[in-house]
Coordinates of C-alpha atoms in Angstrom, one line a residue:
Chain A
X1 CA -87.5 28.5 -63.6
X2 CA -90.2 27.1 -61.4
X3 CA -92.8 28.1 -63.9
X4 CA -91.1 26.1 -66.6
X5 CA -90.8 23.1 -64.4
X6 CA -94.2 23.0 -63.1
X7 CA -95.5 23.0 -66.6
X8 CA -93.1 20.4 -67.9
X9 CA -92.5 18.0 -65.2
X10 CA -95.9 16.4 -64.7
X11 CA -96.0 16.0 -68.4
X12 CA -92.8 14.1 -68.3
X13 CA -94.2 11.9 -65.5
X14 CA -96.7 10.2 -67.8
X15 CA -94.4 8.1 -70.0
X16 CA -96.7 7.7 -73.0
X17 CA -97.2 11.4 -73.3
X18 CA -93.6 12.4 -72.8
X19 CA -92.5 14.9 -75.4
X20 CA -89.0 15.9 -76.3
X21 CA -89.8 19.5 -75.4
X22 CA -90.6 18.7 -71.8
X23 CA -87.6 16.4 -71.6
X24 CA -85.4 19.3 -72.7
X25 CA -87.0 21.6 -70.1
X26 CA -86.2 19.1 -67.3
X27 CA -82.6 18.9 -68.4
X28 CA -82.3 22.7 -68.7
X29 CA -83.5 23.1 -65.1
X30 CA -81.1 20.4 -63.9
X31 CA -78.3 22.2 -65.8
X32 CA -79.0 25.6 -64.4
X33 CA -79.3 24.3 -60.8
X34 CA -76.3 22.1 -61.4
X35 CA -74.2 25.0 -62.4
X36 CA -75.2 26.9 -59.2
X37 CA -74.6 23.8 -57.1
X38 CA -71.4 22.5 -58.6
X39 CA -69.5 25.4 -60.0
X40 CA -68.4 26.6 -56.6
X41 CA -67.1 23.1 -55.7
X42 CA -65.2 23.1 -59.0
X43 CA -63.7 26.5 -58.0
X44 CA -62.7 25.2 -54.6
X45 CA -60.8 22.3 -56.1
X46 CA -59.3 24.3 -58.9
X47 CA -58.1 27.0 -56.4
X48 CA -56.6 24.4 -54.1
X49 CA -54.3 23.2 -56.9
X50 CA -53.5 26.7 -58.4
X51 CA -50.1 28.2 -57.7
X52 CA -50.3 31.5 -55.7
X53 CA -49.0 33.7 -58.5
X54 CA -51.8 32.5 -60.7
X55 CA -54.6 32.6 -58.1
X56 CA -53.9 36.3 -57.4
X57 CA -54.6 37.6 -60.9
X58 CA -57.6 39.3 -62.3
X59 CA -59.6 38.2 -64.0
X60 CA -59.0 34.6 -62.7
X61 CA -58.5 31.9 -65.4
X62 CA -61.4 29.5 -65.1
X63 CA -59.4 26.5 -66.3
X64 CA -56.1 25.7 -64.5
X65 CA -53.1 26.4 -66.7
X66 CA -50.8 24.9 -64.2
X67 CA -51.3 22.5 -61.3
X68 CA -49.4 22.4 -58.0
X69 CA -49.5 20.3 -54.8
X70 CA -47.6 22.9 -52.8
X71 CA -50.6 24.0 -50.8
X72 CA -51.2 20.4 -49.6
X73 CA -47.5 19.8 -48.7
X74 CA -47.6 23.1 -46.8
X75 CA -50.7 21.9 -44.9
X76 CA -49.0 18.6 -44.0
X77 CA -46.0 20.5 -42.5
X78 CA -48.1 22.9 -40.4
X79 CA -47.9 21.7 -36.8
X80 CA -50.5 24.1 -35.6
X81 CA -53.0 22.8 -38.1
X82 CA -52.1 19.2 -37.1
X83 CA -52.9 20.1 -33.5
X84 CA -56.4 21.3 -34.7
X85 CA -56.8 18.1 -36.6
X86 CA -56.0 16.0 -33.6
X87 CA -58.5 18.0 -31.5
X88 CA -61.2 17.5 -34.1
X89 CA -60.6 13.8 -34.3
X90 CA -60.6 13.3 -30.5
X91 CA -63.7 15.4 -30.0
X92 CA -65.7 13.9 -32.9
X93 CA -64.8 10.3 -32.2
X94 CA -65.7 10.6 -28.4
X95 CA -68.9 12.5 -29.3
X96 CA -69.9 9.7 -31.7
X97 CA -69.3 6.9 -29.2
X98 CA -71.0 8.7 -26.3
X99 CA -73.9 9.8 -28.5
X100 CA -74.6 6.2 -29.7
X101 CA -74.7 4.9 -26.1
X102 CA -76.9 7.6 -24.6
X103 CA -79.3 7.8 -27.6
X104 CA -79.6 4.1 -27.9
X105 CA -80.8 3.7 -24.3
X106 CA -83.1 6.6 -24.7
X107 CA -84.5 5.5 -28.0
X108 CA -85.1 2.0 -26.6
X109 CA -87.0 3.4 -23.6
X110 CA -89.2 5.4 -26.0
X111 CA -89.7 2.5 -28.4
X112 CA -90.3 -0.5 -26.2
X113 CA -92.0 0.8 -23.0
X114 CA -95.2 2.7 -22.3
X115 CA -95.2 5.0 -19.3
X116 CA -96.5 8.3 -18.1
X117 CA -94.7 11.3 -19.6
X118 CA -93.3 9.4 -22.6
X119 CA -95.1 11.4 -25.3
X120 CA -94.3 14.8 -23.8
X121 CA -90.6 13.8 -23.3
X122 CA -90.4 12.7 -26.9
X123 CA -91.7 16.0 -28.0
X124 CA -89.3 17.8 -25.7
X125 CA -86.4 15.9 -27.2
X126 CA -87.6 16.8 -30.7
X127 CA -88.2 20.5 -29.9
X128 CA -84.8 20.9 -28.1
X129 CA -83.0 21.0 -31.4
X130 CA -84.9 24.2 -32.2
X131 CA -83.7 26.2 -29.2
X132 CA -81.2 28.9 -30.2
X133 CA -77.7 27.7 -29.6
X134 CA -76.2 31.1 -29.6
X135 CA -78.3 31.9 -26.6
X136 CA -77.6 28.6 -24.8
X137 CA -73.9 29.3 -25.4
X138 CA -74.0 32.6 -23.4
X139 CA -75.0 30.8 -20.2
X140 CA -73.3 27.5 -20.9
X141 CA -70.1 29.5 -20.9
X142 CA -70.8 30.4 -17.3
X143 CA -71.7 26.8 -16.5
X144 CA -68.5 25.4 -17.9
X145 CA -66.5 28.2 -16.3
X146 CA -68.0 27.5 -12.9
X147 CA -67.3 23.7 -13.2
X148 CA -63.7 24.2 -14.5
X149 CA -64.6 22.5 -17.8
X150 CA -64.2 25.7 -19.9
X151 CA -61.5 25.2 -22.5
X152 CA -61.5 21.4 -22.2
X153 CA -62.4 18.7 -24.6
X154 CA -65.2 17.7 -22.2
X155 CA -67.0 21.0 -22.7
X156 CA -67.3 20.4 -26.4
X157 CA -68.0 16.7 -26.2
X158 CA -70.9 17.1 -23.7
X159 CA -72.4 19.9 -25.7
X160 CA -72.2 18.1 -29.0
X161 CA -73.5 14.9 -27.6
X162 CA -76.5 16.7 -26.3
X163 CA -77.2 18.4 -29.6
X164 CA -77.0 15.1 -31.6
X165 CA -79.5 13.4 -29.3
X166 CA -82.7 14.6 -31.0
X167 CA -81.7 13.2 -34.4
X168 CA -80.1 10.1 -33.1
X169 CA -82.8 9.2 -30.6
X170 CA -85.5 9.6 -33.3
X171 CA -83.6 7.6 -35.8
X172 CA -82.9 4.8 -33.4
X173 CA -86.4 4.8 -32.1
X174 CA -87.5 4.2 -35.6
X175 CA -85.2 1.2 -35.9
X176 CA -86.1 -0.3 -32.5
X177 CA -89.8 0.0 -33.6
X178 CA -89.1 -2.5 -36.3
X179 CA -87.6 -5.1 -33.9
X180 CA -90.5 -7.5 -33.3
X181 CA -91.8 -7.5 -29.7
X182 CA -92.2 -11.3 -30.0
X183 CA -88.4 -11.7 -30.1
X184 CA -88.2 -9.9 -26.8
X185 CA -91.1 -11.8 -25.3
X186 CA -89.4 -15.0 -26.3
X187 CA -86.2 -13.9 -24.6
X188 CA -88.1 -13.0 -21.5
X189 CA -89.7 -16.5 -21.4
X190 CA -86.2 -18.0 -21.7
X191 CA -85.4 -16.1 -18.5
X192 CA -83.4 -13.2 -19.9
X193 CA -83.6 -10.0 -17.9
X194 CA -84.7 -6.8 -19.6
X195 CA -81.1 -5.6 -19.4
X196 CA -79.9 -8.7 -21.2
X197 CA -82.6 -8.6 -23.8
X198 CA -81.6 -5.0 -24.6
X199 CA -77.9 -5.8 -25.0
X200 CA -78.0 -9.3 -26.5
X201 CA -81.1 -9.0 -28.8
X202 CA -82.1 -5.4 -29.5
X203 CA -78.7 -3.7 -29.9
X204 CA -77.2 -6.3 -32.3
X205 CA -80.3 -6.1 -34.5
X206 CA -80.0 -2.3 -34.5
X207 CA -76.3 -2.3 -35.3
X208 CA -76.5 -0.7 -38.7
X209 CA -78.6 2.1 -37.2
X210 CA -76.1 2.5 -34.4
X211 CA -73.3 3.0 -36.9
X212 CA -75.4 5.6 -38.8
X213 CA -76.2 7.5 -35.6
X214 CA -72.6 7.5 -34.7
X215 CA -71.6 8.9 -38.0
X216 CA -74.2 11.6 -37.8
X217 CA -72.8 12.6 -34.4
X218 CA -69.3 12.5 -35.7
X219 CA -70.2 14.9 -38.6
X220 CA -72.1 17.2 -36.2
X221 CA -69.1 17.5 -33.9
X222 CA -66.6 17.8 -36.9
X223 CA -68.6 20.6 -38.5
X224 CA -69.4 22.7 -35.4
X225 CA -68.2 26.2 -35.4
X226 CA -69.8 28.4 -32.8
X227 CA -69.2 26.2 -29.7
X228 CA -65.7 25.2 -30.7
X229 CA -65.0 28.9 -31.3
X230 CA -66.1 29.9 -27.8
X231 CA -65.7 27.1 -25.3
X232 CA -62.2 26.1 -26.0
X233 CA -58.6 27.2 -25.3
X234 CA -56.6 27.9 -28.4
X235 CA -54.7 24.6 -28.0
X236 CA -58.0 22.7 -27.7
X237 CA -59.6 24.3 -30.7
X238 CA -61.0 22.1 -33.5
X239 CA -60.5 22.7 -37.2
X240 CA -63.4 25.0 -38.1
X241 CA -62.4 27.8 -35.7
X242 CA -58.8 26.9 -36.1
X243 CA -58.9 27.5 -39.8
X244 CA -60.6 30.8 -39.2
X245 CA -57.9 31.9 -36.9
X246 CA -55.1 30.6 -39.1
X247 CA -56.2 32.1 -42.4
X248 CA -58.8 34.9 -42.0
X249 CA -57.9 38.2 -40.4
X250 CA -54.5 38.4 -42.0
X251 CA -53.9 41.3 -44.3
X252 CA -54.0 39.1 -47.4
X253 CA -55.8 35.7 -47.0
X254 CA -53.8 32.8 -48.5
X255 CA -56.8 31.6 -50.6
X256 CA -55.2 28.6 -52.3
X257 CA -53.9 27.4 -48.9
X258 CA -57.3 27.9 -47.4
X259 CA -59.1 26.1 -50.2
X260 CA -56.6 23.2 -49.9
X261 CA -57.4 23.0 -46.2
X262 CA -61.1 23.2 -46.9
X263 CA -60.8 20.3 -49.3
X264 CA -59.0 18.1 -46.7
X265 CA -61.5 19.0 -43.9
X266 CA -64.4 18.1 -46.1
X267 CA -63.1 14.6 -47.0
X268 CA -64.1 12.7 -43.9
X269 CA -67.6 14.3 -43.9
X270 CA -68.1 13.4 -47.6
X271 CA -67.0 9.8 -46.9
X272 CA -69.4 9.5 -44.0
X273 CA -72.3 10.7 -46.1
X274 CA -71.6 8.4 -48.9
X275 CA -72.0 5.6 -46.4
X276 CA -75.1 7.3 -44.9
X277 CA -77.0 8.0 -48.0
X278 CA -79.6 5.3 -47.5
X279 CA -80.3 6.5 -43.9
X280 CA -80.6 10.1 -45.0
X281 CA -84.2 10.4 -45.9
X282 CA -85.6 8.6 -42.9
X283 CA -83.4 10.4 -40.5
X284 CA -84.1 13.8 -42.0
X285 CA -87.8 13.5 -42.0
X286 CA -87.8 12.5 -38.3
X287 CA -85.8 15.5 -37.3
X288 CA -82.7 17.4 -38.4
X289 CA -79.0 17.2 -39.0
X290 CA -78.0 20.8 -39.6
X291 CA -78.7 23.6 -37.3
Chain B
X1 CA -81.8 -7.8 -10.9
X2 CA -84.1 -5.7 -13.0
X3 CA -87.0 -7.9 -12.2
X4 CA -87.8 -5.8 -9.2
X5 CA -88.2 -2.7 -11.3
X6 CA -91.4 -2.0 -13.2
X7 CA -91.2 -1.5 -16.9
X8 CA -91.7 2.2 -16.4
X9 CA -88.9 2.4 -13.9
X10 CA -86.6 0.5 -16.1
X11 CA -87.4 2.9 -19.0
X12 CA -86.7 5.9 -16.9
X13 CA -83.4 4.4 -15.8
X14 CA -82.4 4.1 -19.4
X15 CA -83.1 7.7 -20.0
X16 CA -81.1 9.0 -17.1
X17 CA -77.9 9.8 -19.1
X18 CA -79.8 11.5 -21.8
X19 CA -82.0 13.5 -19.5
X20 CA -79.0 14.6 -17.4
X21 CA -77.4 16.0 -20.6
X22 CA -80.5 17.8 -21.6
X23 CA -80.8 19.2 -18.1
X24 CA -77.2 20.4 -18.0
X25 CA -76.7 21.6 -21.5
X26 CA -80.1 22.8 -22.6
X27 CA -82.7 23.2 -19.9
X28 CA -80.5 24.9 -17.2
X29 CA -78.7 27.3 -19.5
X30 CA -82.0 28.2 -21.2
X31 CA -83.7 29.0 -17.9
X32 CA -80.6 30.8 -16.6
X33 CA -80.5 32.9 -19.8
X34 CA -84.1 33.9 -19.5
X35 CA -83.5 35.0 -15.9
X36 CA -80.3 36.8 -16.6
X37 CA -82.2 39.1 -19.0
X38 CA -83.6 40.9 -15.9
X39 CA -80.1 41.6 -14.5
X40 CA -77.2 43.8 -15.2
X41 CA -74.4 41.3 -15.5
X42 CA -70.9 41.2 -17.1
X43 CA -69.2 38.2 -18.6
X44 CA -65.9 39.1 -17.1
X45 CA -66.8 40.6 -13.7
X46 CA -68.5 38.8 -10.9
X47 CA -71.8 39.9 -9.4
X48 CA -75.0 41.2 -10.8
X49 CA -77.8 43.6 -10.1
X50 CA -81.5 43.2 -10.7
X51 CA -82.7 45.9 -13.1
X52 CA -86.2 44.7 -13.9
X53 CA -87.3 45.4 -17.4
X54 CA -84.6 47.9 -18.1
X55 CA -82.6 45.7 -20.6
X56 CA -85.8 44.9 -22.5
X57 CA -86.8 48.6 -22.6
X58 CA -83.3 49.5 -23.9
X59 CA -83.6 47.0 -26.7
X60 CA -87.2 47.7 -27.7
X61 CA -86.2 51.4 -27.8
X62 CA -83.6 50.7 -30.4
X63 CA -81.4 47.7 -31.3
X64 CA -84.1 45.1 -31.4
X65 CA -85.8 46.5 -34.5
X66 CA -83.0 46.5 -37.1
X67 CA -81.9 43.1 -35.8
X68 CA -85.5 41.8 -36.2
X69 CA -85.7 43.2 -39.7
X70 CA -82.3 41.7 -40.7
X71 CA -83.3 38.3 -39.2
X72 CA -86.6 38.3 -41.1
X73 CA -85.1 39.3 -44.4
X74 CA -82.3 36.7 -44.1
X75 CA -84.7 34.0 -42.9
X76 CA -87.3 34.6 -45.6
X77 CA -84.7 34.8 -48.4
X78 CA -82.7 31.8 -47.2
X79 CA -85.8 29.7 -46.8
X80 CA -87.8 30.6 -49.9
X81 CA -84.9 30.4 -52.4
X82 CA -83.8 26.9 -51.4
X83 CA -87.4 25.8 -51.2
X84 CA -88.1 26.9 -54.8
X85 CA -84.8 25.5 -56.1
X86 CA -85.1 22.3 -54.1
X87 CA -88.7 21.8 -55.3
X88 CA -87.8 22.4 -58.9
X89 CA -84.8 20.0 -58.7
X90 CA -86.9 17.3 -56.9
X91 CA -89.6 17.5 -59.6
X92 CA -86.9 17.2 -62.3
X93 CA -85.1 14.3 -60.6
X94 CA -88.4 12.5 -60.1
X95 CA -88.9 12.2 -63.8
X96 CA -86.6 9.2 -63.9
X97 CA -83.2 10.9 -64.2
X98 CA -80.2 8.8 -63.2
X99 CA -79.9 8.2 -59.4
X100 CA -76.3 9.4 -59.1
X101 CA -77.4 12.9 -60.0
X102 CA -79.2 13.1 -56.6
X103 CA -75.9 12.2 -54.9
X104 CA -73.9 14.8 -56.8
X105 CA -76.3 17.5 -55.8
X106 CA -75.8 16.7 -52.1
X107 CA -72.2 18.0 -52.1
X108 CA -73.0 21.6 -51.2
X109 CA -75.0 20.5 -48.2
X110 CA -72.6 17.8 -47.0
X111 CA -69.4 19.9 -46.8
X112 CA -68.8 21.7 -43.4
X113 CA -70.4 25.1 -42.8
X114 CA -67.1 26.9 -42.4
X115 CA -65.9 25.5 -45.6
X116 CA -69.0 26.8 -47.3
X117 CA -68.2 30.2 -45.9
X118 CA -64.5 30.2 -46.9
X119 CA -65.5 29.2 -50.4
X120 CA -68.0 31.9 -50.9
X121 CA -65.7 34.5 -49.2
X122 CA -63.3 33.6 -52.0
X123 CA -65.9 33.7 -54.7
X124 CA -67.2 37.1 -53.5
X125 CA -63.7 38.5 -53.0
X126 CA -63.5 42.1 -54.3
X127 CA -60.0 41.9 -55.9
X128 CA -59.5 38.4 -57.2
X129 CA -63.0 36.8 -56.8
X130 CA -64.4 34.7 -59.6
X131 CA -67.8 36.4 -59.5
X132 CA -66.2 39.7 -60.2
X133 CA -64.0 37.9 -62.8
X134 CA -67.1 36.6 -64.6
X135 CA -68.9 39.9 -64.5
X136 CA -65.9 42.0 -65.2
X137 CA -66.6 44.2 -62.1
X138 CA -64.8 45.0 -58.9
X139 CA -67.7 45.1 -56.5
X140 CA -67.1 44.5 -52.8
X141 CA -70.1 42.2 -52.5
X142 CA -69.7 41.6 -48.7
X143 CA -68.5 45.1 -47.9
X144 CA -71.5 47.0 -49.3
X145 CA -74.7 47.1 -47.2
X146 CA -76.9 46.7 -50.2
X147 CA -75.3 43.5 -51.5
X148 CA -74.0 41.9 -48.3
X149 CA -77.4 40.5 -47.3
X150 CA -78.0 39.1 -50.8
X151 CA -74.6 37.5 -50.8
X152 CA -75.2 35.9 -47.4
X153 CA -78.6 34.6 -48.5
X154 CA -77.1 33.2 -51.7
X155 CA -74.4 31.4 -49.7
X156 CA -76.9 29.9 -47.3
X157 CA -79.2 29.0 -50.2
X158 CA -76.4 27.1 -51.8
X159 CA -75.8 25.1 -48.6
X160 CA -79.5 24.3 -48.0
X161 CA -81.2 23.6 -51.3
X162 CA -79.9 20.0 -51.4
X163 CA -81.6 19.3 -48.1
X164 CA -84.9 20.7 -49.5
X165 CA -84.4 18.6 -52.6
X166 CA -84.0 15.4 -50.5
X167 CA -87.0 16.1 -48.3
X168 CA -89.3 17.0 -51.3
X169 CA -88.1 14.2 -53.4
X170 CA -88.9 11.8 -50.6
X171 CA -92.4 13.2 -50.7
X172 CA -92.7 13.0 -54.5
X173 CA -91.6 9.3 -54.4
X174 CA -94.5 8.4 -52.1
X175 CA -97.0 9.8 -54.6
X176 CA -99.0 7.1 -56.4
X177 CA -98.4 7.3 -60.2
X178 CA -102.0 6.3 -60.7
X179 CA -103.2 9.7 -59.5
X180 CA -101.4 11.4 -62.3
X181 CA -102.5 8.9 -64.8
X182 CA -106.1 9.2 -63.8
X183 CA -106.0 13.0 -63.9
X184 CA -104.4 12.7 -67.3
X185 CA -107.1 10.5 -68.6
X186 CA -109.7 12.9 -67.3
X187 CA -108.0 15.5 -69.5
X188 CA -106.1 17.5 -66.9
X189 CA -103.1 19.4 -68.4
X190 CA -99.7 19.5 -66.8
X191 CA -100.2 22.7 -64.8
X192 CA -103.6 21.5 -63.6
X193 CA -102.1 18.2 -62.5
X194 CA -99.3 19.9 -60.6
X195 CA -101.8 22.1 -58.8
X196 CA -104.5 19.5 -58.1
X197 CA -102.5 16.4 -57.6
X198 CA -98.9 17.2 -56.7
X199 CA -99.3 20.2 -54.5
X200 CA -102.0 18.7 -52.2
X201 CA -100.1 15.5 -51.9
X202 CA -96.9 17.4 -51.0
X203 CA -98.6 19.8 -48.6
X204 CA -97.6 18.0 -45.3
X205 CA -93.9 17.3 -46.1
X206 CA -93.4 20.6 -47.9
X207 CA -94.8 22.4 -44.9
X208 CA -92.5 20.6 -42.5
X209 CA -89.5 21.1 -44.6
X210 CA -90.2 24.8 -45.1
X211 CA -90.9 25.4 -41.4
X212 CA -87.8 23.5 -40.2
X213 CA -85.6 25.4 -42.6
X214 CA -87.3 28.7 -41.5
X215 CA -86.6 27.9 -37.8
X216 CA -82.9 27.0 -38.5
X217 CA -82.4 30.1 -40.5
X218 CA -84.0 32.1 -37.8
X219 CA -81.1 31.1 -35.5
X220 CA -78.4 30.7 -38.1
X221 CA -74.9 31.8 -37.1
X222 CA -72.0 30.3 -38.9
X223 CA -72.3 31.6 -42.5
X224 CA -73.2 35.1 -41.5
X225 CA -70.5 35.3 -38.8
X226 CA -67.7 34.1 -41.1
X227 CA -68.8 36.0 -44.2
X228 CA -69.6 39.4 -42.7
X229 CA -69.5 39.2 -38.9
X230 CA -72.9 41.0 -39.0
X231 CA -71.6 44.0 -41.0
X232 CA -71.1 46.1 -42.9
X233 CA -72.6 48.7 -40.5
X234 CA -74.8 46.0 -39.0
X235 CA -76.5 45.3 -42.3
X236 CA -76.4 41.5 -41.8
X237 CA -76.7 41.5 -38.0
X238 CA -79.3 38.8 -37.1
X239 CA -80.3 37.7 -33.7
X240 CA -77.7 35.0 -33.4
X241 CA -74.9 37.3 -34.3
X242 CA -76.2 40.2 -32.2
X243 CA -76.6 37.9 -29.1
X244 CA -73.2 36.4 -29.6
X245 CA -71.4 39.8 -30.1
X246 CA -73.2 41.4 -27.2
X247 CA -72.1 38.6 -24.9
X248 CA -68.7 37.7 -26.1
X249 CA -67.4 41.0 -27.6
X250 CA -69.4 43.5 -25.5
X251 CA -69.3 41.2 -22.4
X252 CA -72.8 42.5 -21.6
X253 CA -74.7 39.4 -20.5
X254 CA -77.8 41.3 -19.4
X255 CA -78.5 42.8 -22.8
X256 CA -77.4 39.6 -24.6
X257 CA -79.8 37.4 -22.7
X258 CA -82.6 39.9 -22.8
X259 CA -82.3 40.1 -26.6
X260 CA -82.1 36.3 -26.5
X261 CA -85.3 36.2 -24.5
X262 CA -87.2 38.2 -27.1
X263 CA -85.7 36.0 -29.8
X264 CA -86.8 32.9 -28.0
X265 CA -90.3 34.2 -27.7
X266 CA -90.6 34.5 -31.5
X267 CA -89.1 31.1 -31.9
X268 CA -91.6 29.6 -29.5
X269 CA -94.4 30.6 -31.8
X270 CA -92.6 28.9 -34.7
X271 CA -92.0 25.8 -32.6
X272 CA -95.6 25.5 -31.7
X273 CA -96.5 25.4 -35.4
X274 CA -93.8 22.8 -36.0
X275 CA -94.9 20.5 -33.2
X276 CA -98.5 20.7 -34.4
X277 CA -97.4 19.8 -37.9
X278 CA -95.1 17.0 -36.8
X279 CA -98.0 15.5 -34.8
X280 CA -100.5 15.8 -37.6

């Protein structure tokens, strides 16, 4: 596949020399990767709408012969799942808000001031996302246990906020870097304090970036599995570990129900990313979203 | 009120909340974990005893090696495959294909990690799975040591290739078209232009993307844990899963953190590379 592409693509890049053969090769590559990338998603959606008696047949029929909404109505009536949903929303929303505040201040300090230790701190923040979280978790468990936070929302919120900081700080630093220093000097001449300049001038100018950072933090908290699995009481668990406990480990997994739940859990994240698309590349190259 | 502070002091003040979180959630647990590796300590019973290098000796005399091997196999597979697929896709999308295609390809990467795992558990299902349906077989993909690792790598590849595509496409889009045109005028063929123009231009961003993905996979947990739990017979047990199981299923904090310390040592080497690249 790569060999075909490397031969055909540069050809296709020069418009005057583009030949039908290379065009076909590009489309063939897109089709093969497209099948690998999208067929599983098709299968998720199809299974979510397939009646149980049809889902548990072999071989499975690739095109739905019959559509049902039963799995979704069953989800809506499940009180335990609703509890997980509430936990997920609370944890993710608070993480997003806290993360925006903390990372905006930190990013502003990195962007607009020069002081000893700045460079090393910036590297430390960037590197911290690379520390193994499974290892941190082992001793964090003891920390939260000793402080009585184990099992609470706070344990998750504090952890997630910290893990979103590298990306959010770097993203917002990039945005503050584009705020002209002359604006801030003008404010200082007009007698505004540094505190006021930050809140009245820099933050409003960075508003779109703040929204993007908040959404990233929301998604990070929404998707987390290992911390939510370990640091929470069953009644404080978020959706990812909640779904594992609800559906897996039974003798026969209710696959259509689980696919319907997966579909619903994915929706807010997909919505967030549609909004975030334009921030994606800059944010990604500065650091990382997924761990 | 701030006028009395210097700029530097004001900046430090702004960083207090962030630094406090880093200290409490990352720095302290990390140091504490590295220290605990030298003790015999249980998750559920209080107290601990200093045992020197005994935990490390135990691990290096056995468990460490299969876990290292599994981690390397998983990490290499789940980094190289998305890199190749992502690169191919980025090259294809950069030929002027419609922009919405890029958005469509992001789906596998965007959906939550556990959903990815649920979906592939269902696809790989031995009795009713669609993969067996297509092949007309009844293979227990995740229950057989020989295929479980491949299945886990395929799943992680599916979730990561869009990210690679985004990173590499960003690199390709900064490449001046004139370079290719000039090389073309000079009579360079397509392969020659890819090797002599595209590859050198992409070296920096491709290196960072590859290394970051490598580091993430080196400590990846979610997909493996949900798909196989490290099994069958430890065939997919990587560092993340082994440390987690030792601590939270075996309640053996000493061995868990000692293994984590060895893991961390390997990661530090990778991180040093990454920071050097990021600075360059």
